[in-house]
Coordinates of C-alpha atoms in Angstrom, one line a residue:
X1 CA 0.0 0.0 0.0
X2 CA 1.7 3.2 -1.3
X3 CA 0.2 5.2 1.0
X4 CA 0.7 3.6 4.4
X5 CA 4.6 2.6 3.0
X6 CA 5.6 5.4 0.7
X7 CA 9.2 4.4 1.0
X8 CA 8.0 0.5 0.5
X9 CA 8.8 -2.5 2.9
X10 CA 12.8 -2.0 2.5
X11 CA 12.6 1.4 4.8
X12 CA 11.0 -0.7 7.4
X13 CA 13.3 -3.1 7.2
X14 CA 16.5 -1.1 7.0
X15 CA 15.1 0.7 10.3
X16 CA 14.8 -2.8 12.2
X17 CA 18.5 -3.6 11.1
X18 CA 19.8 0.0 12.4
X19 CA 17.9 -1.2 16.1
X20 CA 19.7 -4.5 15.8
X21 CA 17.0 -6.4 14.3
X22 CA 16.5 -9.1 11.4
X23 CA 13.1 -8.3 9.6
X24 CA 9.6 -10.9 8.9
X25 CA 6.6 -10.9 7.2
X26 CA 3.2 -12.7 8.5
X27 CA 1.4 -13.0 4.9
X28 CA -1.4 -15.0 4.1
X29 CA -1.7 -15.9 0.5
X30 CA -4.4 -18.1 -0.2
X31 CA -7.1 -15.8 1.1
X32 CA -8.8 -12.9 -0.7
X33 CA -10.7 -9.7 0.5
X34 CA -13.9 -8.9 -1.6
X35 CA -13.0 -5.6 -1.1
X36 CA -10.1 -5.5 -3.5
X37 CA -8.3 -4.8 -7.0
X38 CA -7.7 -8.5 -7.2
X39 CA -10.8 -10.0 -6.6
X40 CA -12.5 -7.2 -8.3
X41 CA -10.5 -8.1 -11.6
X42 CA -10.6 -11.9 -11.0
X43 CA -13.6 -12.6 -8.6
X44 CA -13.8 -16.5 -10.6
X45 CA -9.7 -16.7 -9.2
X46 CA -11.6 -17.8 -5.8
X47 CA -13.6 -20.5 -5.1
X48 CA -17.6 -20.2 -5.4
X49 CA -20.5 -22.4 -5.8
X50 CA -22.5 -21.0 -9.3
X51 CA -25.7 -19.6 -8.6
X52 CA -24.6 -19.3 -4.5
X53 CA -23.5 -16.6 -2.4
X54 CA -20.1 -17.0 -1.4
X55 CA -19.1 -18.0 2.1
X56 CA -17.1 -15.4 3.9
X57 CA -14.8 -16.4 6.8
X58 CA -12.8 -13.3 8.2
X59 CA -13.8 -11.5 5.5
X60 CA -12.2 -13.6 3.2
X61 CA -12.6 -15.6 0.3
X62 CA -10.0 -18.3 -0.8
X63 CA -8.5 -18.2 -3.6
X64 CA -8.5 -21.8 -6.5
X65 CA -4.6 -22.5 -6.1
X66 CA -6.1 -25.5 -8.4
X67 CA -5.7 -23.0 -11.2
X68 CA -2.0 -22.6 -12.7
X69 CA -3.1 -18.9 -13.5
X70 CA -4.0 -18.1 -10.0
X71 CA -1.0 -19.6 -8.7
X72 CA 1.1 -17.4 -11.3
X73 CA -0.6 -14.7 -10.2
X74 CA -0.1 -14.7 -6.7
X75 CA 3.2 -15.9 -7.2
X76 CA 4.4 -12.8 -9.0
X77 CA 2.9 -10.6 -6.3
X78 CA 4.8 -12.8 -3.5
X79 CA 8.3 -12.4 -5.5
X80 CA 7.9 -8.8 -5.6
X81 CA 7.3 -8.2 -2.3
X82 CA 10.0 -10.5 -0.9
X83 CA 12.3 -9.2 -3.5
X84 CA 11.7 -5.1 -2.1
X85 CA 12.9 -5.8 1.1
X86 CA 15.8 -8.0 2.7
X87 CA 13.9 -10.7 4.3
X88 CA 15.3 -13.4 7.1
X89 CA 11.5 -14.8 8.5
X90 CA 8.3 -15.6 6.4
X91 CA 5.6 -17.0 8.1
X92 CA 2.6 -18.5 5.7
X93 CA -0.5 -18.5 7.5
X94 CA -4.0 -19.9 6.4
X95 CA -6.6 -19.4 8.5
X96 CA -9.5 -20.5 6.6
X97 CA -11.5 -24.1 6.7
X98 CA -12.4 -25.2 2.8
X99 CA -15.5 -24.4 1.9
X100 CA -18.1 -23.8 -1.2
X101 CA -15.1 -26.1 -3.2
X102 CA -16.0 -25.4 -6.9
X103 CA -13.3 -24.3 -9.4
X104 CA -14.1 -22.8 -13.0
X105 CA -11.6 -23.9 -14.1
X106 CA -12.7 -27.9 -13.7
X107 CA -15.4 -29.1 -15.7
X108 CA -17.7 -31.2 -13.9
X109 CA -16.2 -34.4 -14.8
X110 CA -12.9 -33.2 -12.6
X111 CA -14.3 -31.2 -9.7
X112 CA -13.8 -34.0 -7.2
X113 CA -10.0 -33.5 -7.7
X114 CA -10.0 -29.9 -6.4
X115 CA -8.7 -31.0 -3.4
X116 CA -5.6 -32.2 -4.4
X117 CA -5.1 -30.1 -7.5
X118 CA -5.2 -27.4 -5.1
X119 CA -2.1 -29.0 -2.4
X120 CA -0.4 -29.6 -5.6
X121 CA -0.6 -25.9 -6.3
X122 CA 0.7 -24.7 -3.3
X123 CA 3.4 -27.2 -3.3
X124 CA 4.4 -25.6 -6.3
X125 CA 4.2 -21.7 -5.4
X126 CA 5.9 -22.7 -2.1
X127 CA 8.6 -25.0 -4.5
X128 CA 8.7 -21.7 -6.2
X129 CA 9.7 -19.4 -2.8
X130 CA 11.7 -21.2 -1.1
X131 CA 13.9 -21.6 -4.1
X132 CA 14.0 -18.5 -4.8
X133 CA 14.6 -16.9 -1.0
X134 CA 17.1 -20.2 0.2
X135 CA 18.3 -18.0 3.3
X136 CA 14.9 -17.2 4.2
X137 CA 13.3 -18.8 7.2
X138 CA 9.9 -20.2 6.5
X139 CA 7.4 -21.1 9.1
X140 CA 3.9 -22.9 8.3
X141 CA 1.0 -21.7 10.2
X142 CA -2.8 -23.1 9.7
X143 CA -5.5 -21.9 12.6
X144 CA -2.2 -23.3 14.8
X145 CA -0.8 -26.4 13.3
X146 CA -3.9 -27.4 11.0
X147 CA -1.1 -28.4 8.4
X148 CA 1.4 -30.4 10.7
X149 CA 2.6 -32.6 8.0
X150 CA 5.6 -33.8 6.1
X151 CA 4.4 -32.3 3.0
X152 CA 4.7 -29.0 4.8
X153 CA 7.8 -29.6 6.2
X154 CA 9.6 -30.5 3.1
X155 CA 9.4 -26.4 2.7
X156 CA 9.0 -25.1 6.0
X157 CA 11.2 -26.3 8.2
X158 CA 9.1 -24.8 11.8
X159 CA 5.4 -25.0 11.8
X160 CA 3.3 -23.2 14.5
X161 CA 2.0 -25.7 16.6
X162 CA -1.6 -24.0 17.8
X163 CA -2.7 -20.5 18.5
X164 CA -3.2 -21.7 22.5
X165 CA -0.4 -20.3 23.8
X166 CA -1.2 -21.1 27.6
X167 CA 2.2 -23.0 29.1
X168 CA -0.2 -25.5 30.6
X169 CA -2.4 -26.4 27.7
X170 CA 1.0 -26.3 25.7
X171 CA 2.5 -29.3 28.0
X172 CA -0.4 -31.0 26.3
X173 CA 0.3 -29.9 22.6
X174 CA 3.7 -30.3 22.8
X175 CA 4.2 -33.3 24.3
X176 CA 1.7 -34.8 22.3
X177 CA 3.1 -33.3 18.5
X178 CA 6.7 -35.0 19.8
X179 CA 5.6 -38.3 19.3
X180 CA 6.2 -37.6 15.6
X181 CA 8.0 -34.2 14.9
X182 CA 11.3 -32.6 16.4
X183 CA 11.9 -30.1 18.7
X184 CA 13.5 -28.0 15.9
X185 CA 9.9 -27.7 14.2
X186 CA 7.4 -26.8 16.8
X187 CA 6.9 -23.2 17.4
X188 CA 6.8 -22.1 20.5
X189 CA 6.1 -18.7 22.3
X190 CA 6.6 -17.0 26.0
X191 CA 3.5 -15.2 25.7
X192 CA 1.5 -12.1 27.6
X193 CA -1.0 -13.5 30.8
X194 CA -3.3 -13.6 31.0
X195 CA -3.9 -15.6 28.1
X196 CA -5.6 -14.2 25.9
X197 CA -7.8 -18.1 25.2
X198 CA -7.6 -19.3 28.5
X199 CA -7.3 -16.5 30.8
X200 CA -4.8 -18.2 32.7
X201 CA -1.4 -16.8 34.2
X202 CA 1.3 -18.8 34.8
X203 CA 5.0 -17.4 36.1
X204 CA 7.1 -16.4 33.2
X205 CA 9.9 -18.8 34.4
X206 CA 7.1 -21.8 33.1
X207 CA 6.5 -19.6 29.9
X208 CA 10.0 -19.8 29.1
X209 CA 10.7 -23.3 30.6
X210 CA 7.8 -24.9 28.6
X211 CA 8.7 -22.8 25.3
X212 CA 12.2 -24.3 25.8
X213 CA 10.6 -27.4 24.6
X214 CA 9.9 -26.0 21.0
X215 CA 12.3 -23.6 19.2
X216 CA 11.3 -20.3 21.8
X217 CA 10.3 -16.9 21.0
X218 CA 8.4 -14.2 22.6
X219 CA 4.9 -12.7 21.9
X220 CA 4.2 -10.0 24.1
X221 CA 4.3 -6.3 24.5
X222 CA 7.8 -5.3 26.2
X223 CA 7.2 -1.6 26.7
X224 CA 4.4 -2.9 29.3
X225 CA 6.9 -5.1 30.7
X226 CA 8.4 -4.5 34.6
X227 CA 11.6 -4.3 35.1
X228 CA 12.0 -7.3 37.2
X229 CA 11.1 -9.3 33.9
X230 CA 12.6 -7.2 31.8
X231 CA 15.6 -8.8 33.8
X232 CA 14.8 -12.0 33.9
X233 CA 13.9 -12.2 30.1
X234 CA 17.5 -10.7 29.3
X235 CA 18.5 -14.0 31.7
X236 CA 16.6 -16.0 30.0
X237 CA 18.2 -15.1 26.5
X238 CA 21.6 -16.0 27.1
X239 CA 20.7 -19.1 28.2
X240 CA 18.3 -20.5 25.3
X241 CA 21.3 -18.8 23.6
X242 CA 24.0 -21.3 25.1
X243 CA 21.8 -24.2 25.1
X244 CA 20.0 -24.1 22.2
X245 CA 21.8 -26.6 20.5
X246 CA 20.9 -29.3 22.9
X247 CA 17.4 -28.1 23.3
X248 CA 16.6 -28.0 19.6
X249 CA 19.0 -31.0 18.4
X250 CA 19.5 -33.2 21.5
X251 CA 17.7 -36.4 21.5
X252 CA 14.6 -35.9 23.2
X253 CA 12.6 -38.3 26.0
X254 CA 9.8 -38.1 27.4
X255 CA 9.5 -38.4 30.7
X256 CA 6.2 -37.7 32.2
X257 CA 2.8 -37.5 30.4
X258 CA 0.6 -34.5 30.9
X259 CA -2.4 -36.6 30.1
X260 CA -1.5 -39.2 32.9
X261 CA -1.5 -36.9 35.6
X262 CA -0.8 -33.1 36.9
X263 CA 2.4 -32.7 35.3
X264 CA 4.8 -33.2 32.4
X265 CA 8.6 -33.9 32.3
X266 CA 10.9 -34.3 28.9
X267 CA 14.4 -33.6 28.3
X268 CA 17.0 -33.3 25.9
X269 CA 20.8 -35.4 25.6
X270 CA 23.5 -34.9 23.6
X271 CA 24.5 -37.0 21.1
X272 CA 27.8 -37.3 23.5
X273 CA 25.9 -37.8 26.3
X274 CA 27.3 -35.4 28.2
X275 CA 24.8 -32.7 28.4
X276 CA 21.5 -32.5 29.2
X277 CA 18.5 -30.7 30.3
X278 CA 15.9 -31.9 31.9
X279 CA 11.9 -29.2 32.6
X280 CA 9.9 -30.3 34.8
X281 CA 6.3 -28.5 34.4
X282 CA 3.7 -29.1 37.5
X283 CA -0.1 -28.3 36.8
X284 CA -2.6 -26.8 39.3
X285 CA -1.4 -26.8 43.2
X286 CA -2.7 -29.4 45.0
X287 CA -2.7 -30.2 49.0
X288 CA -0.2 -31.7 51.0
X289 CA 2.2 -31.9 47.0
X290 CA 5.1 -34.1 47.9
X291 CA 8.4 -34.2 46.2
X292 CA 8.8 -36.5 43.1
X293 CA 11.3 -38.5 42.1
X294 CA 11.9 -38.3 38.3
X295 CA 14.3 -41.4 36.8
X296 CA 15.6 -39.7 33.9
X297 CA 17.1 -41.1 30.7
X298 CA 19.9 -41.5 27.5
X299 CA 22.1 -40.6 30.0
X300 CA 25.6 -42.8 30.3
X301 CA 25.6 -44.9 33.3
X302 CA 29.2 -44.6 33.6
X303 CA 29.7 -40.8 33.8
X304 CA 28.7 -38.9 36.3
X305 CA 27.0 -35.3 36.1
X306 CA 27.1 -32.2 37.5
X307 CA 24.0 -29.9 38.2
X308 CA 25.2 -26.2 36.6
X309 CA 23.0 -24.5 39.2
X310 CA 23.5 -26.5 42.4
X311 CA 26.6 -27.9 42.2
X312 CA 25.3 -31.3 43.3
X313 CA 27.5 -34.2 41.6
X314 CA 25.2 -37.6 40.4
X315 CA 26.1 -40.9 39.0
X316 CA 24.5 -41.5 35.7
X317 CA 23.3 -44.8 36.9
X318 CA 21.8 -43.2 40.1
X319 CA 19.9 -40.3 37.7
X320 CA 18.2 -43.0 35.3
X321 CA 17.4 -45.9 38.4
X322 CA 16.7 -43.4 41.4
X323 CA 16.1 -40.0 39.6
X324 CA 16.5 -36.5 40.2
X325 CA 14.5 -34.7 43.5
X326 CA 11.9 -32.2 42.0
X327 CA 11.4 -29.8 44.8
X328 CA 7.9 -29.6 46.4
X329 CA 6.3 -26.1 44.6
X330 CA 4.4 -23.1 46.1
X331 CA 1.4 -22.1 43.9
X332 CA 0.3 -23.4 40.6
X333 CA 2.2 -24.0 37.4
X334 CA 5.6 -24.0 39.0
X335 CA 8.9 -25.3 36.6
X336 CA 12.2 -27.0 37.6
X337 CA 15.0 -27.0 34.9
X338 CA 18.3 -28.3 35.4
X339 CA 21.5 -28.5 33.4
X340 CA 23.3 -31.4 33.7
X341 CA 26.8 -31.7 32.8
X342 CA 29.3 -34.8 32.3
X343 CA 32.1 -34.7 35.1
X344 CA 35.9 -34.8 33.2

């Protein structure tokens, strides 16, 4: 839009790299506004049922990426606008359920192909993008992580994992998109509490320990920020910063289910075996809570470990038979980390 970026997207970004910034996009491709030039040039470019009114969803329409035309189309646009800025982050959302599916340009005999004509011509707009933009960070989005899937990943490499960004529901979502994806794909946020789904506050050192679990970012206003976690966030940094390595590329156990009980453990091993960290997320407070004992795993029975915070020496036989100590917690939510590291 000329008029709200007379100097175009590059100004912006050239003002985020003089504040020591990298600059991203949120774009949304496959969706269309009625009100605009596009759709008022090519209003059969979306999908439509003849002789219905079409379905609006966040005053959208989507657009018929069955069509090689459309995909041309809004491929041109797309290469434009990455190519008028210097881009390091692109994240493709599409937050739209498939509806009214007819496409004019199918005749009736092919309609019940739409479906897949239309993957295949986002596979091939997304072939397209990341070819063009290798350095470029791409991040898949879907009303959260509607399109969790291989396909997916083969161009986006980190896919948003759900728009609930509550620590303890993310224990749950988490934990449970582990059981087939890495660490290293699953966005995840220290976000603003309340919650803006839940309602829920949790301490910011849960935020961050559960976000530790996915490849960690923040999404929250810092200018309303208090000091004290202004601190604490700067903390925080420097050490997803040093560990982050292990925490996305580690080999990752689960420890403790959150749908078993009222809390969750995993943690992450070197390929060495001589690092790891181990979170430790507890769920609502409950009367009269008593220590756990949490055996841990992937460690090598023969080393032994340091704790980077305590001191405390273990035998890597004792952590994987008899388990670490999680302190007893005061109030709800409450995290334990630790850093273990192989004795010389």
């Amino acid at each position: 839009d000329p008029a709200r970026f007379p100097h175009g997207l590059g100004a912006i970004a050239d003002a985020c790299h003089e504040a020591g910034l990298l600059f991203g996009l949120w774009v949304e491709p496959e969706a269309i506004s009625p009100n605009s030039d596009l759709y008022r040039a090519h209003p059969d470019w979306a999908f439509a049922i003849p002789g219905r009114t079409p379905l609006e969803i966040r005053q959208q329409y989507t657009l018929d990426f069955s069509r090689p035309e459309v995909v041309d189309g809004i491929w041109q646009q797309l290469d434009a606008v990455l190519q008028s800025c210097p881009l390091k982050y692109l994240k493709w959302d599409m937050n739209r359920n498939m509806n009214m599916l007819h496409s004019d340009g199918l005749d009736s005999a092919h309609q019940k192909e739409l479906n897949h004509r239309y993957i295949l011509g986002l596979y091939e707009i997304l072939e397209a993008v990341t070819s063009r933009f290798p350095d470029v960070l791409f991040e898949s989005c879907a009303g959260g992580g509607g399109r969790f899937d291989f396909g997916m990943m083969h161009y986006m490499p980190q896919a948003w994992c759900s728009d609930d960004t509550d620590a303890f529901m993310r224990c749950r979502i988490q934990y449970g998109t582990s059981m087939v994806f890495p660490v290293s794909t699953m966005g995840a946020h220290v976000s603003a509490v309340p919650n803006h789904q839940m309602g829920r506050s949790t301490p910011l050192a849960t935020r961050a320990a559960v976000a530790m679990g996915g490849t960690y970012g923040y999404e929250l206003d810092l200018t309303r920020l208090p000091k004290e976690e202004l601190d604490e966030i700067r903390r925080l940094n420097e050490k997803v910063k040093a560990l982050q390595p292990l925490l996305l590329y580690g080999e990752f156990y689960r420890l403790c289910s959150p749908f078993e009980g009222n809390k969750t453990a995993f943690m992450s091993v070197s390929e060495d075996r001589c690092e790891a960290v181990v979170t430790h997320v507890y769920g609502p407070a409950e009367p009269n809570r008593q220590p756990v004992l949490l055996p841990l795993r992937g460690l090598d029975a023969e080393k032994e470990y340091r704790d980077v915070e305590s001191g405390r020496v273990y035998g890597g036989d004792e952590l994987m038979t008899h388990g670490l100590t999680i302190p007893r917690a005061w109030g709800d939510y409450m995290a334990t980390q630790f850093h273990l590291v192989a004795v010389d």
